[in-house]
PDB file of C-alpha atoms and ligand atoms in Angstrom:
ATOM      1  CA  MET A  21      78.798 -49.403-235.831  1.00  0.00           C
ATOM      2  CA  MET A  22      82.181 -47.891-236.899  1.00  0.00           C
ATOM      3  CA  ILE A  23      84.184 -50.842-236.903  1.00  0.00           C
ATOM      4  CA  LYS A  24      86.858 -51.306-234.742  1.00  0.00           C
ATOM      5  CA  GLN A  25      90.807 -52.384-236.115  1.00  0.00           C
ATOM      6  CA  LEU A  26      91.476 -52.943-239.447  1.00  0.00           C
ATOM      7  CA  VAL A  27      94.177 -55.021-241.100  1.00  0.00           C
ATOM      8  CA  MET A  28      96.679 -53.244-243.600  1.00  0.00           C
ATOM      9  CA  ALA A  29      98.376 -56.089-246.375  1.00  0.00           C
ATOM     10  CA  THR A  30     101.825 -54.188-245.619  1.00  0.00           C
ATOM     11  CA  ASN A  31     104.655 -54.245-242.935  1.00  0.00           C
ATOM     12  CA  ASN A  32     105.730 -50.737-245.140  1.00  0.00           C
ATOM     13  CA  ALA A  33     106.323 -48.314-241.309  1.00  0.00           C
ATOM     14  CA  ASN A  34     105.450 -45.518-243.237  1.00  0.00           C
ATOM     15  CA  LYS A  35     101.324 -46.512-245.465  1.00  0.00           C
ATOM     16  CA  LEU A  36     101.145 -47.228-242.029  1.00  0.00           C
ATOM     17  CA  ARG A  37     101.696 -44.370-240.501  1.00  0.00           C
ATOM     18  CA  GLU A  38      99.960 -42.590-243.110  1.00  0.00           C
ATOM     19  CA  ALA A  39      95.974 -44.773-242.697  1.00  0.00           C
ATOM     20  CA  ARG A  40      96.576 -44.536-238.537  1.00  0.00           C
ATOM     21  CA  GLU A  41      96.553 -41.361-239.080  1.00  0.00           C
ATOM     22  CA  ILE A  42      94.463 -40.659-241.651  1.00  0.00           C
ATOM     23  CA  LEU A  43      91.771 -42.700-239.756  1.00  0.00           C
ATOM     24  CA  ALA A  44      92.719 -42.432-236.500  1.00  0.00           C
ATOM     25  CA  PRO A  45      89.314 -39.276-236.144  1.00  0.00           C
ATOM     26  CA  LEU A  46      86.959 -42.821-237.006  1.00  0.00           C
ATOM     27  CA  GLY A  47      89.114 -44.619-233.760  1.00  0.00           C
ATOM     28  CA  ILE A  48      90.061 -46.644-235.883  1.00  0.00           C
ATOM     29  CA  GLU A  49      93.505 -49.265-235.025  1.00  0.00           C
ATOM     30  CA  VAL A  50      94.353 -49.966-238.365  1.00  0.00           C
ATOM     31  CA  LEU A  51      97.352 -53.455-237.653  1.00  0.00           C
ATOM     32  CA  SER A  52     100.106 -54.170-239.757  1.00  0.00           C
ATOM     33  CA  GLN A  53      99.835 -57.181-241.680  1.00  0.00           C
ATOM     34  CA  ARG A  54     102.245 -59.362-239.409  1.00  0.00           C
ATOM     35  CA  GLU A  55     100.290 -57.648-236.753  1.00  0.00           C
ATOM     36  CA  ALA A  56      97.168 -59.154-237.786  1.00  0.00           C
ATOM     37  CA  GLY A  57      98.850 -63.090-238.194  1.00  0.00           C
ATOM     38  CA  ALA A  58      98.826 -63.483-241.492  1.00  0.00           C
ATOM     39  CA  ASN A  59     101.793 -63.912-243.179  1.00  0.00           C
ATOM     40  CA  CYS A  60     101.097 -64.202-247.041  1.00  0.00           C
ATOM     41  CA  ASP A  61     102.882 -62.921-250.447  1.00  0.00           C
ATOM     42  CA  PRO A  62     100.793 -63.140-253.366  1.00  0.00           C
ATOM     43  CA  GLU A  63     102.264 -62.760-256.847  1.00  0.00           C
ATOM     44  CA  GLU A  64     100.841 -58.844-257.686  1.00  0.00           C
ATOM     45  CA  ASN A  65      99.626 -59.824-261.889  1.00  0.00           C
ATOM     46  CA  GLY A  66      97.200 -58.371-262.481  1.00  0.00           C
ATOM     47  CA  ALA A  67      96.891 -55.772-265.478  1.00  0.00           C
ATOM     48  CA  THR A  68      95.661 -52.563-263.121  1.00  0.00           C
ATOM     49  CA  PHE A  69      96.475 -51.235-259.973  1.00  0.00           C
ATOM     50  CA  ALA A  70      92.844 -51.853-258.554  1.00  0.00           C
ATOM     51  CA  GLU A  71      93.232 -55.797-259.593  1.00  0.00           C
ATOM     52  CA  ASN A  72      96.733 -56.396-257.880  1.00  0.00           C
ATOM     53  CA  ALA A  73      95.917 -53.834-255.022  1.00  0.00           C
ATOM     54  CA  LEU A  74      92.437 -56.448-254.714  1.00  0.00           C
ATOM     55  CA  ILE A  75      94.076 -59.581-255.078  1.00  0.00           C
ATOM     56  CA  LYS A  76      96.352 -58.249-252.184  1.00  0.00           C
ATOM     57  CA  ALA A  77      93.304 -57.763-250.012  1.00  0.00           C
ATOM     58  CA  LYS A  78      91.976 -60.843-250.342  1.00  0.00           C
ATOM     59  CA  ALA A  79      94.802 -62.959-249.823  1.00  0.00           C
ATOM     60  CA  VAL A  80      94.858 -60.981-246.433  1.00  0.00           C
ATOM     61  CA  TYR A  81      91.364 -61.213-246.046  1.00  0.00           C
ATOM     62  CA  GLU A  82      91.114 -64.577-246.860  1.00  0.00           C
ATOM     63  CA  ALA A  83      93.579 -65.859-243.527  1.00  0.00           C
ATOM     64  CA  VAL A  84      92.523 -62.958-240.935  1.00  0.00           C
ATOM     65  CA  THR A  85      88.872 -62.616-241.995  1.00  0.00           C
ATOM     66  CA  LEU A  86      89.079 -58.252-240.198  1.00  0.00           C
ATOM     67  CA  PRO A  87      88.427 -55.835-242.309  1.00  0.00           C
ATOM     68  CA  THR A  88      90.746 -55.128-244.817  1.00  0.00           C
ATOM     69  CA  ILE A  89      92.692 -52.625-246.854  1.00  0.00           C
ATOM     70  CA  ALA A  90      95.096 -53.187-249.612  1.00  0.00           C
ATOM     71  CA  ASP A  91      97.131 -50.492-251.479  1.00  0.00           C
ATOM     72  CA  ASP A  92      98.650 -50.663-255.501  1.00  0.00           C
ATOM     73  CA  SER A  93     100.957 -47.520-256.769  1.00  0.00           C
ATOM     74  CA  GLY A  94     103.471 -46.660-258.844  1.00  0.00           C
ATOM     75  CA  LEU A  95     103.735 -43.396-261.554  1.00  0.00           C
ATOM     76  CA  CYS A  96     102.313 -43.152-264.733  1.00  0.00           C
ATOM     77  CA  VAL A  97     104.343 -41.177-267.002  1.00  0.00           C
ATOM     78  CA  ASP A  98     102.893 -39.740-270.409  1.00  0.00           C
ATOM     79  CA  ALA A  99     105.711 -39.496-272.960  1.00  0.00           C
ATOM     80  CA  MET A 100     105.745 -43.538-272.418  1.00  0.00           C
ATOM     81  CA  ASP A 101     102.509 -44.266-272.721  1.00  0.00           C
ATOM     82  CA  GLY A 102     102.020 -44.793-269.527  1.00  0.00           C
ATOM     83  CA  ARG A 103     103.962 -46.601-268.091  1.00  0.00           C
ATOM     84  CA  PRO A 104     106.101 -48.062-265.695  1.00  0.00           C
ATOM     85  CA  GLY A 105     102.668 -48.232-264.621  1.00  0.00           C
ATOM     86  CA  VAL A 106     101.861 -51.341-262.494  1.00  0.00           C
ATOM     87  CA  HIS A 107     105.278 -52.397-263.197  1.00  0.00           C
ATOM     88  CA  SER A 108     106.717 -49.558-261.060  1.00  0.00           C
ATOM     89  CA  ALA A 109     108.917 -51.413-258.760  1.00  0.00           C
ATOM     90  CA  ARG A 110     110.054 -53.941-261.331  1.00  0.00           C
ATOM     91  CA  TYR A 111     110.974 -51.031-263.332  1.00  0.00           C
ATOM     92  CA  ALA A 112     114.791 -51.192-262.608  1.00  0.00           C
ATOM     93  CA  PRO A 113     116.769 -52.986-259.992  1.00  0.00           C
ATOM     94  CA  GLU A 114     116.736 -51.248-256.387  1.00  0.00           C
ATOM     95  CA  GLY A 115     118.382 -48.000-256.913  1.00  0.00           C
ATOM     96  CA  GLN A 116     118.524 -47.631-259.778  1.00  0.00           C
ATOM     97  CA  HIS A 117     115.152 -46.416-260.869  1.00  0.00           C
ATOM     98  CA  CYS A 118     115.162 -43.016-260.944  1.00  0.00           C
ATOM     99  CA  ALA A 119     118.379 -42.881-263.400  1.00  0.00           C
ATOM    100  CA  LYS A 120     117.235 -44.904-265.783  1.00  0.00           C
ATOM    101  CA  LEU A 121     114.006 -42.784-266.209  1.00  0.00           C
ATOM    102  CA  LEU A 122     116.173 -39.861-265.959  1.00  0.00           C
ATOM    103  CA  GLU A 123     117.538 -41.482-269.517  1.00  0.00           C
ATOM    104  CA  GLU A 124     114.360 -42.708-270.745  1.00  0.00           C
ATOM    105  CA  MET A 125     113.165 -39.855-270.834  1.00  0.00           C
ATOM    106  CA  GLN A 126     116.631 -37.662-271.672  1.00  0.00           C
ATOM    107  CA  ASP A 127     115.760 -36.518-274.982  1.00  0.00           C
ATOM    108  CA  VAL A 128     111.224 -35.692-274.357  1.00  0.00           C
ATOM    109  CA  PRO A 129     111.372 -31.837-274.352  1.00  0.00           C
ATOM    110  CA  GLU A 130     109.294 -29.872-271.187  1.00  0.00           C
ATOM    111  CA  ASP A 131     105.937 -29.716-271.742  1.00  0.00           C
ATOM    112  CA  LYS A 132     105.856 -33.316-273.108  1.00  0.00           C
ATOM    113  CA  ARG A 133     106.834 -34.167-269.284  1.00  0.00           C
ATOM    114  CA  GLY A 134     104.172 -34.554-267.044  1.00  0.00           C
ATOM    115  CA  ALA A 135     103.642 -37.983-264.956  1.00  0.00           C
ATOM    116  CA  ALA A 136     101.099 -38.565-262.072  1.00  0.00           C
ATOM    117  CA  PHE A 137     101.716 -41.106-259.089  1.00  0.00           C
ATOM    118  CA  ARG A 138      98.546 -43.438-258.421  1.00  0.00           C
ATOM    119  CA  CYS A 139      97.366 -45.187-255.842  1.00  0.00           C
ATOM    120  CA  THR A 140      94.314 -47.790-255.937  1.00  0.00           C
ATOM    121  CA  ILE A 141      92.812 -48.490-252.121  1.00  0.00           C
ATOM    122  CA  ALA A 142      91.291 -52.145-252.604  1.00  0.00           C
ATOM    123  CA  TYR A 143      88.409 -52.487-248.844  1.00  0.00           C
ATOM    124  CA  ILE A 144      86.739 -55.949-248.730  1.00  0.00           C
ATOM    125  CA  ASP A 145      84.887 -56.895-245.155  1.00  0.00           C
ATOM    126  CA  GLU A 146      82.566 -59.144-245.033  1.00  0.00           C
ATOM    127  CA  ASN A 147      79.654 -57.376-246.776  1.00  0.00           C
ATOM    128  CA  GLY A 148      81.443 -57.083-249.930  1.00  0.00           C
ATOM    129  CA  HIS A 149      84.792 -54.822-251.513  1.00  0.00           C
ATOM    130  CA  HIS A 150      84.859 -50.941-252.871  1.00  0.00           C
ATOM    131  CA  ILE A 151      88.164 -49.971-254.430  1.00  0.00           C
ATOM    132  CA  MET A 152      89.333 -45.932-254.278  1.00  0.00           C
ATOM    133  CA  SER A 153      91.948 -44.064-256.501  1.00  0.00           C
ATOM    134  CA  GLY A 154      94.389 -41.488-255.909  1.00  0.00           C
ATOM    135  CA  ASP A 155      96.107 -39.081-257.758  1.00  0.00           C
ATOM    136  CA  CYS A 156      99.083 -37.384-258.076  1.00  0.00           C
ATOM    137  CA  LYS A 157      99.979 -34.547-261.234  1.00  0.00           C
ATOM    138  CA  GLY A 158     104.078 -32.959-261.422  1.00  0.00           C
ATOM    139  CA  ALA A 159     106.289 -33.232-263.893  1.00  0.00           C
ATOM    140  CA  ILE A 160     109.673 -35.703-264.321  1.00  0.00           C
ATOM    141  CA  GLY A 161     112.490 -33.656-263.674  1.00  0.00           C
ATOM    142  CA  TYR A 162     116.350 -33.709-265.567  1.00  0.00           C
ATOM    143  CA  GLU A 163     118.591 -34.443-262.630  1.00  0.00           C
ATOM    144  CA  GLN A 164     117.429 -35.953-259.195  1.00  0.00           C
ATOM    145  CA  ARG A 165     117.088 -34.613-256.298  1.00  0.00           C
ATOM    146  CA  GLY A 166     116.033 -34.432-252.114  1.00  0.00           C
ATOM    147  CA  THR A 167     116.932 -36.859-250.076  1.00  0.00           C
ATOM    148  CA  ASN A 168     112.950 -37.757-247.649  1.00  0.00           C
ATOM    149  CA  GLY A 169     110.423 -40.369-249.983  1.00  0.00           C
ATOM    150  CA  PHE A 170     111.342 -43.616-251.422  1.00  0.00           C
ATOM    151  CA  GLY A 171     111.609 -44.859-255.855  1.00  0.00           C
ATOM    152  CA  TYR A 172     110.494 -42.190-258.004  1.00  0.00           C
ATOM    153  CA  ASP A 173     110.909 -39.113-255.324  1.00  0.00           C
ATOM    154  CA  PRO A 174     113.623 -37.497-256.623  1.00  0.00           C
ATOM    155  CA  VAL A 175     112.665 -36.655-260.195  1.00  0.00           C
ATOM    156  CA  PHE A 176     109.492 -35.526-259.785  1.00  0.00           C
ATOM    157  CA  MET A 177     108.502 -32.524-259.669  1.00  0.00           C
ATOM    158  CA  VAL A 178     104.917 -30.493-258.004  1.00  0.00           C
ATOM    159  CA  GLY A 179     106.757 -27.292-258.502  1.00  0.00           C
ATOM    160  CA  ASP A 180     109.245 -26.196-258.794  1.00  0.00           C
ATOM    161  CA  ARG A 181     110.684 -29.221-255.728  1.00  0.00           C
ATOM    162  CA  THR A 182     111.627 -32.883-256.235  1.00  0.00           C
ATOM    163  CA  MET A 183     108.776 -35.272-253.932  1.00  0.00           C
ATOM    164  CA  ALA A 184     111.827 -36.558-252.281  1.00  0.00           C
ATOM    165  CA  GLU A 185     112.485 -31.919-251.213  1.00  0.00           C
ATOM    166  CA  LEU A 186     108.991 -32.186-248.928  1.00  0.00           C
ATOM    167  CA  THR A 187     108.953 -32.925-246.074  1.00  0.00           C
ATOM    168  CA  ALA A 188     106.657 -36.689-245.016  1.00  0.00           C
ATOM    169  CA  GLU A 189     103.849 -33.958-243.652  1.00  0.00           C
ATOM    170  CA  GLU A 190     104.039 -31.840-246.848  1.00  0.00           C
ATOM    171  CA  LYS A 191     103.511 -35.453-249.891  1.00  0.00           C
ATOM    172  CA  ASN A 192     100.509 -37.018-247.491  1.00  0.00           C
ATOM    173  CA  LYS A 193      99.065 -33.982-247.966  1.00  0.00           C
ATOM    174  CA  ILE A 194      98.836 -33.898-251.690  1.00  0.00           C
ATOM    175  CA  SER A 195      99.786 -37.242-251.790  1.00  0.00           C
ATOM    176  CA  HIS A 196      98.726 -40.093-254.704  1.00  0.00           C
ATOM    177  CA  ARG A 197      97.748 -42.358-251.364  1.00  0.00           C
ATOM    178  CA  GLY A 198      96.618 -39.453-249.188  1.00  0.00           C
ATOM    179  CA  ALA A 199      93.934 -38.503-251.606  1.00  0.00           C
ATOM    180  CA  ALA A 200      93.184 -42.198-251.417  1.00  0.00           C
ATOM    181  CA  LEU A 201      93.518 -42.436-248.243  1.00  0.00           C
ATOM    182  CA  ARG A 202      90.675 -39.855-247.013  1.00  0.00           C
ATOM    183  CA  GLU A 203      88.500 -41.373-249.693  1.00  0.00           C
ATOM    184  CA  LEU A 204      88.825 -44.590-247.888  1.00  0.00           C
ATOM    185  CA  TYR A 205      87.833 -42.496-244.539  1.00  0.00           C
ATOM    186  CA  HIS A 206      84.251 -41.201-246.261  1.00  0.00           C
ATOM    187  CA  PHE A 207      83.800 -44.291-247.604  1.00  0.00           C
ATOM    188  CA  LEU A 208      83.227 -45.611-244.311  1.00  0.00           C
ATOM    189  CA  LYS A 209      81.939 -42.632-242.304  1.00  0.00           C
ATOM    190  CA  GLU A 210      79.124 -43.565-245.265  1.00  0.00           C
ATOM    191  CA  ARG A 211      79.002 -46.552-244.449  1.00  0.00           C
ATOM    192  CA  TYR A 212      79.584 -47.306-240.972  1.00  0.00           C
ATOM    193  CA  GLY A 213      79.100 -43.737-239.195  1.00  0.00           C
ATOM    194  CA  GLU A 214      77.208 -43.468-236.002  1.00  0.00           C
TER     195      GLU A 214
HETATM  196  P1  IMP B 308     104.389 -50.505-254.039  1.00  0.00           P
HETATM  197  O1  IMP B 308     102.056 -49.723-254.639  1.00  0.00           O
HETATM  198  O2  IMP B 308     104.484 -50.523-253.043  1.00  0.00           O
HETATM  199  O3  IMP B 308     103.643 -51.764-254.728  1.00  0.00           O
HETATM  200  O4  IMP B 308     104.957 -49.414-254.729  1.00  0.00           O
HETATM  201  C1  IMP B 308     105.126 -49.391-255.980  1.00  0.00           C
HETATM  202  C2  IMP B 308     105.897 -48.881-257.072  1.00  0.00           C
HETATM  203  O5  IMP B 308     105.827 -47.557-257.595  1.00  0.00           O
HETATM  204  C3  IMP B 308     107.250 -48.506-255.154  1.00  0.00           C
HETATM  205  O6  IMP B 308     107.923 -50.074-255.726  1.00  0.00           O
HETATM  206  C4  IMP B 308     107.454 -47.328-256.162  1.00  0.00           C
HETATM  207  O7  IMP B 308     108.982 -47.744-257.154  1.00  0.00           O
HETATM  208  C5  IMP B 308     106.643 -47.024-256.587  1.00  0.00           C
HETATM  209  N1  IMP B 308     106.155 -46.011-256.122  1.00  0.00           N
HETATM  210  C6  IMP B 308     104.699 -46.194-255.260  1.00  0.00           C
HETATM  211  N2  IMP B 308     104.474 -44.697-254.908  1.00  0.00           N
HETATM  212  C7  IMP B 308     105.433 -44.070-254.870  1.00  0.00           C
HETATM  213  C8  IMP B 308     105.799 -42.836-253.948  1.00  0.00           C
HETATM  214  O8  IMP B 308     104.936 -41.864-252.717  1.00  0.00           O
HETATM  215  N3  IMP B 308     106.810 -42.834-254.532  1.00  0.00           N
HETATM  216  C9  IMP B 308     107.961 -42.639-254.871  1.00  0.00           C
HETATM  217  N4  IMP B 308     107.861 -43.674-255.499  1.00  0.00           N
HETATM  218  C10 IMP B 308     106.433 -44.146-256.234  1.00  0.00           C
END
């Protein structure tokens, strides 16, 4: 039997909307952490996206005992040996992430500017946990462009546009989080499908 409800260990409206859209065909109601009555914010001190996603998912699952997902994501830049990676949110003070990255990349030539957004989702229910991941490959540009999205989107190039120049629909089709959520969709269908 397909699960009826799923708690997402976040209160981020964008993440919730994306998960709701992708899981809707399975008839699953996605609740935010707040809607599920869980009030936890564990320290994300893991060394990998998977460890951090599991830390968040476990904390919420223990509070609500409903099937739970948590995601952890970040930007991995080739020329920076994969940094900022799990430290993406803490790489710079609020609002200065893109500027700091452009400065750190200022002497890196065109063919070495490759980067990838990575997202890992941890799913937990009474049968145990499962980890899913998605990637979105691109390159770091030379200036900030576009006003959509968030975080590093204005400097992340996909083709000749930045992620911040894509509509939400265009971004969801190619995003790391979209890819991981689609993997979750297939996992749930396989485990609980009719
Ligand atoms: P978290 O997974 O919500 O902890 O996000 C980690 C950090 O990675 C965010 O604060 C952003 O800086 C960055 N990040 C993750 N996903 C994206 C994205 O889709 N666009 C731009 N930045 C992102």
